[in-house]
Coordinates of C-alpha atoms in Angstrom, one line a residue:
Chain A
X1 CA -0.3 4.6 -6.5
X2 CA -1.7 2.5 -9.5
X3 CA 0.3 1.1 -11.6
X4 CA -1.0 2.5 -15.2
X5 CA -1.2 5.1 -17.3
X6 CA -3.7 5.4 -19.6
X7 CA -5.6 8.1 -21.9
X8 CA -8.0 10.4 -19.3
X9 CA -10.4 10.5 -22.4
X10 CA -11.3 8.9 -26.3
X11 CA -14.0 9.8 -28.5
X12 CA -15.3 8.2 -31.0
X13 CA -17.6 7.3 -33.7
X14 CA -20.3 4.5 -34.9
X15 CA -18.6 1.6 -36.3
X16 CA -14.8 2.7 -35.7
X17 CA -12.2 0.8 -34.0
X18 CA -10.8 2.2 -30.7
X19 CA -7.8 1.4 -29.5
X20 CA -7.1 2.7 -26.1
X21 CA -3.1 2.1 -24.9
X22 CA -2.0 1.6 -21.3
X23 CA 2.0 2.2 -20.0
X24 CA 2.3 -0.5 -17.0
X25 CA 6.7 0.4 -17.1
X26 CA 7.0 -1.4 -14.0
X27 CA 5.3 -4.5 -14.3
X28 CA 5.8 -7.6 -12.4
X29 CA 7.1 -10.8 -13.7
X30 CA 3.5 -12.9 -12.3
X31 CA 1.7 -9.8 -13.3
X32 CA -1.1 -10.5 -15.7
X33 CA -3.1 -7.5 -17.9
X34 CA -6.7 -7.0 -17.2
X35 CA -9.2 -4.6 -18.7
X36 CA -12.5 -3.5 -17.4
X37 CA -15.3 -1.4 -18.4
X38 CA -17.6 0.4 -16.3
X39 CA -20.3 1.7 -16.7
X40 CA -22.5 5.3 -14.3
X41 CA -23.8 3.3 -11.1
X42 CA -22.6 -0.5 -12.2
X43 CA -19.6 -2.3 -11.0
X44 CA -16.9 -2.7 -13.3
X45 CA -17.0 -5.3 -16.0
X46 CA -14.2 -7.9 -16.8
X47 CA -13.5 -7.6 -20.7
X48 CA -10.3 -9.5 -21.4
X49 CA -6.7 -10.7 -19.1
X50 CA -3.3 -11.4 -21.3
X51 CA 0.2 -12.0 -20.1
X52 CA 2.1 -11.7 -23.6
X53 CA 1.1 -11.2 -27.3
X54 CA -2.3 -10.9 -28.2
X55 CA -5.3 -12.4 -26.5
X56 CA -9.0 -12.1 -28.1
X57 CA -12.3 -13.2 -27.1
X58 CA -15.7 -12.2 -28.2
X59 CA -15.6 -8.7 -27.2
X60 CA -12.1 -7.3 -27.5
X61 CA -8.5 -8.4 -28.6
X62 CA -6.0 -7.7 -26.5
X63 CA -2.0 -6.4 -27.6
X64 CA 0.7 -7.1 -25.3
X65 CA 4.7 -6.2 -26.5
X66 CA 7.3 -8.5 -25.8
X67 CA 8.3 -6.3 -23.1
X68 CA 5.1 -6.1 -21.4
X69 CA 5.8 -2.6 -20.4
X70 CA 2.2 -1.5 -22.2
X71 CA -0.8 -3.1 -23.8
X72 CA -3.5 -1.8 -25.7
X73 CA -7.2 -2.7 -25.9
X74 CA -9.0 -2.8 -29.4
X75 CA -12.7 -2.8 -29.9
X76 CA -13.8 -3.7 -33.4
X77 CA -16.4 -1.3 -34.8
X78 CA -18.0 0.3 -31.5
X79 CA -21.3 1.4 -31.0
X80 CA -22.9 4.0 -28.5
X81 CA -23.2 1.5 -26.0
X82 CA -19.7 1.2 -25.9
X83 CA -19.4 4.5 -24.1
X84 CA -17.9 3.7 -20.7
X85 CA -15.0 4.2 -18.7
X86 CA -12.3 1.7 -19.3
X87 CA -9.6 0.5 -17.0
X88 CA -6.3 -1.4 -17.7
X89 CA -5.1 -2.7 -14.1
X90 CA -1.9 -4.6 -13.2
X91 CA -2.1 -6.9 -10.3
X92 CA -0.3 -6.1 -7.3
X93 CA 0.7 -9.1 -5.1
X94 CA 2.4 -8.1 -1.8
X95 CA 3.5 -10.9 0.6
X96 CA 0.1 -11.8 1.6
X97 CA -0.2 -13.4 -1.4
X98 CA -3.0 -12.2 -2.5
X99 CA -3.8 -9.6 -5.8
X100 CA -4.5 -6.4 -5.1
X101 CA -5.9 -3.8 -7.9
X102 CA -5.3 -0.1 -7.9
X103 CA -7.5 1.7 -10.1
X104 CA -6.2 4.9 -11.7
X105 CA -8.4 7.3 -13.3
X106 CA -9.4 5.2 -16.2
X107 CA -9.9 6.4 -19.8
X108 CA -13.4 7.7 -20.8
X109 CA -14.3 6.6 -23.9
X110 CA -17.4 8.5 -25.7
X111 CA -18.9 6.9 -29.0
X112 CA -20.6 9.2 -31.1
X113 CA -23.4 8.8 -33.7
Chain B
X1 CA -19.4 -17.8 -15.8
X2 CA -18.3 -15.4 -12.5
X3 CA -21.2 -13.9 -11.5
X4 CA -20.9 -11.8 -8.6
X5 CA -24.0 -10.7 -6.5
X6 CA -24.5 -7.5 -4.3
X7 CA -27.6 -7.0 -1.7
X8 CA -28.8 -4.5 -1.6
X9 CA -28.4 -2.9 -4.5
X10 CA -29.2 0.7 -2.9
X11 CA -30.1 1.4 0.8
X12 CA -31.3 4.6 2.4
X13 CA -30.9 5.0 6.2
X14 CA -30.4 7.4 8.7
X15 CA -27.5 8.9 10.3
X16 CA -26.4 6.7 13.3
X17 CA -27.7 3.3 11.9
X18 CA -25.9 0.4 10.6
X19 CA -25.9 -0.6 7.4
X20 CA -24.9 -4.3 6.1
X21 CA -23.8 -5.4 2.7
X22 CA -23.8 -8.8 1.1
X23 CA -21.7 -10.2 -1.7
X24 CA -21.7 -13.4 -3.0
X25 CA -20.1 -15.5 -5.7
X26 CA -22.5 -17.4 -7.3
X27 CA -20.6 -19.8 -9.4
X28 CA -17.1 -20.1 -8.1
X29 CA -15.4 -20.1 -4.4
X30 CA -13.6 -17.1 -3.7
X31 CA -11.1 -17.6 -1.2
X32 CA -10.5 -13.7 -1.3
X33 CA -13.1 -10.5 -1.9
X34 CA -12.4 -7.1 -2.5
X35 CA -14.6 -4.5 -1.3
X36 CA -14.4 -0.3 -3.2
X37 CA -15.8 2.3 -2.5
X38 CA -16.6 5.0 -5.6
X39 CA -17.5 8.7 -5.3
X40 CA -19.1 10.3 -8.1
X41 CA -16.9 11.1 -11.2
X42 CA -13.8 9.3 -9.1
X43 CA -12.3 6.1 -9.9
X44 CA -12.8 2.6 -7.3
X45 CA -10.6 3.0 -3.9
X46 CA -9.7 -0.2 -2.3
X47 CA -10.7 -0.1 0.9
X48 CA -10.0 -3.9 2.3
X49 CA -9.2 -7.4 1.7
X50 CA -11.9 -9.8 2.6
X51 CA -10.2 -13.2 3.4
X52 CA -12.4 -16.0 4.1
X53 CA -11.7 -17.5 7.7
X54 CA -9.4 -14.9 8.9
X55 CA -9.5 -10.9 9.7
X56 CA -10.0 -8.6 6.9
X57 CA -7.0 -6.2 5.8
X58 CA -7.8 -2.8 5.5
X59 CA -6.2 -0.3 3.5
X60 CA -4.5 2.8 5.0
X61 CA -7.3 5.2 6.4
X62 CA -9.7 3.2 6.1
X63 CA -11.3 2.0 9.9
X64 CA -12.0 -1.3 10.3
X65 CA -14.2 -0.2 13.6
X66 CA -16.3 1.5 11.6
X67 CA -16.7 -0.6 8.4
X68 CA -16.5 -4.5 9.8
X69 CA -16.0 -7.1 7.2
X70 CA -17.0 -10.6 7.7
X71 CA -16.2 -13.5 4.9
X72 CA -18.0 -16.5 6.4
X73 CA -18.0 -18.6 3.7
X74 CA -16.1 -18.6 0.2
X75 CA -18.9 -17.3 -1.4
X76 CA -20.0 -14.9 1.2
X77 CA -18.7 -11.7 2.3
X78 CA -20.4 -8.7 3.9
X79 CA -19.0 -5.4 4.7
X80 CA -21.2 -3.5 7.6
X81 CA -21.0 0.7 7.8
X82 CA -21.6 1.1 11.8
X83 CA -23.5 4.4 12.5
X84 CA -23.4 5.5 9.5
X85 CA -22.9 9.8 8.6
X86 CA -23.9 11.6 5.1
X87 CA -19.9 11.6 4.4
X88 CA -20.6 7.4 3.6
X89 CA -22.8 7.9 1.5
X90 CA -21.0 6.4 -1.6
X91 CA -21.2 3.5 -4.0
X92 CA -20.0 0.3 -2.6
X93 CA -18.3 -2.5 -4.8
X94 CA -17.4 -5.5 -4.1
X95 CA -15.4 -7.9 -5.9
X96 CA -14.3 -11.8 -5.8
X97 CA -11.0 -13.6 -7.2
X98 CA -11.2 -16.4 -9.0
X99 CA -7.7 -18.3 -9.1
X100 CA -6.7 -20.5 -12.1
X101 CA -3.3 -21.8 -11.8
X102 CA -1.3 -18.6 -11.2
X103 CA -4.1 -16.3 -13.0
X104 CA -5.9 -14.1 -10.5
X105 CA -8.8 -12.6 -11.6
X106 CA -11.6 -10.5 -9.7
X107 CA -14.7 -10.1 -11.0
X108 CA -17.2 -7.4 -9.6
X109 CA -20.5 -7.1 -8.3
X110 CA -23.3 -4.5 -9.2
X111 CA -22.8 -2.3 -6.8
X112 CA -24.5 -1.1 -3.7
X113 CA -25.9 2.9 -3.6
X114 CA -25.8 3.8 -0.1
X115 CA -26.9 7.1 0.8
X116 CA -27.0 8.4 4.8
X117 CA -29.8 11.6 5.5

């Protein structure tokens, strides 16, 4: 079972922010935040990882609670290229010590002239 | 930074013949790949572990006789389809893990359309 919930769907308009939110209520002490977007026919794409507080780059910023038990992706002023499904995953590192990712259903976002 | 390769990007074969699939890190080592599978309007199913030097981990359902993963190298994995029906027809992903410290992170390839007549 993933370990997210998130929004099935957003829309949107030209030049708003969007801030799509994510519950992760069981997450891991080593567990680090990640958020994808993807794209029809195109492998997901990294957009931003945080572990506590907030964590921005170029593209997004990233808000994490002290609790860690949600985060929430903002994009600054989207634009119709911004429509794409977007995925919060928590790791998921079993014994084998490796990190596994279990996708849920992701949150559609649709920008809008 | 990351860049993660597929080959080929889409493939078209008949029912009964094998089918192989390359990913490749370009820029880091990746002791450990991922390889999805995506139906249309569904979200990515894990469908193995790709560990480089040792036997793949497959998740539950998923048959390793029939989809054989090899990670030769740490910037090479492939994942074959043997005789291949219409129901694999699917999207393939794969992905790699970069390690920093204790930060995982996988980043994904393109993608690979494979479609079985």
């Amino acid at each position: 079972l993933a370990k997210t919930t998130q929004p099935i769907s957003m829309d949107s308009y030209e030049g708003q922010e969007v801030n799509i939110t994510c519950s992760h209520n069981n997450i891991a002490t080593n567990d680090y935040i990640t958020w994808y977007q993807q794209f029809p026919s195109q492998g997901p794409r990294f957009i931003i990882q945080g572990y506590k507080t907030k964590v921005t780059n170029e593209v997004a910023s990233l808000f994490i609670p002290a609790d860690r038990k949600s985060s929430t992706l903002s994009l600054p002023r989207v634009s119709l290229s911004d429509t794409a499904v977007y995925y919060c995953l928590v790791g998921d590192r079993p014994n084998t010590g490796f990190q596994k990712l279990v996708f849920g259903t992701g949150t559609r976002l649709l920008v809008s002239p | 930074g990351a860049v993660v390769s597929q080959h080929p990007s889409r493939v078209i074969c008949k029912s009964g013949t094998s089918v192989k699939i390359e990913c490749r890190s370009l820029d880091f080592q990746a002791t450990t790949m991922f390889w999805y599978r995506q139906f249309p309007k569904q979200s990515l199913m894990l469908m193995a572990t790709s560990n480089e030097g040792s036997k793949a981990t497959y998740e539950q359902g998923v048959e390793k006789d029939k989809f054989l993963i090899n990670h030769a190298s740490l910037t090479l994995s492939t994942l074959t389809v043997t005789s291949a029906h219409p129901e694999d027809s699917s999207f393939y992903i794969c992905s790699a893990q970069r390690t920093s410290g204790r930060r995982d992170t996988q980043y994904f390839g393109p993608g690979t359309r494979l479609t079985v007549l």
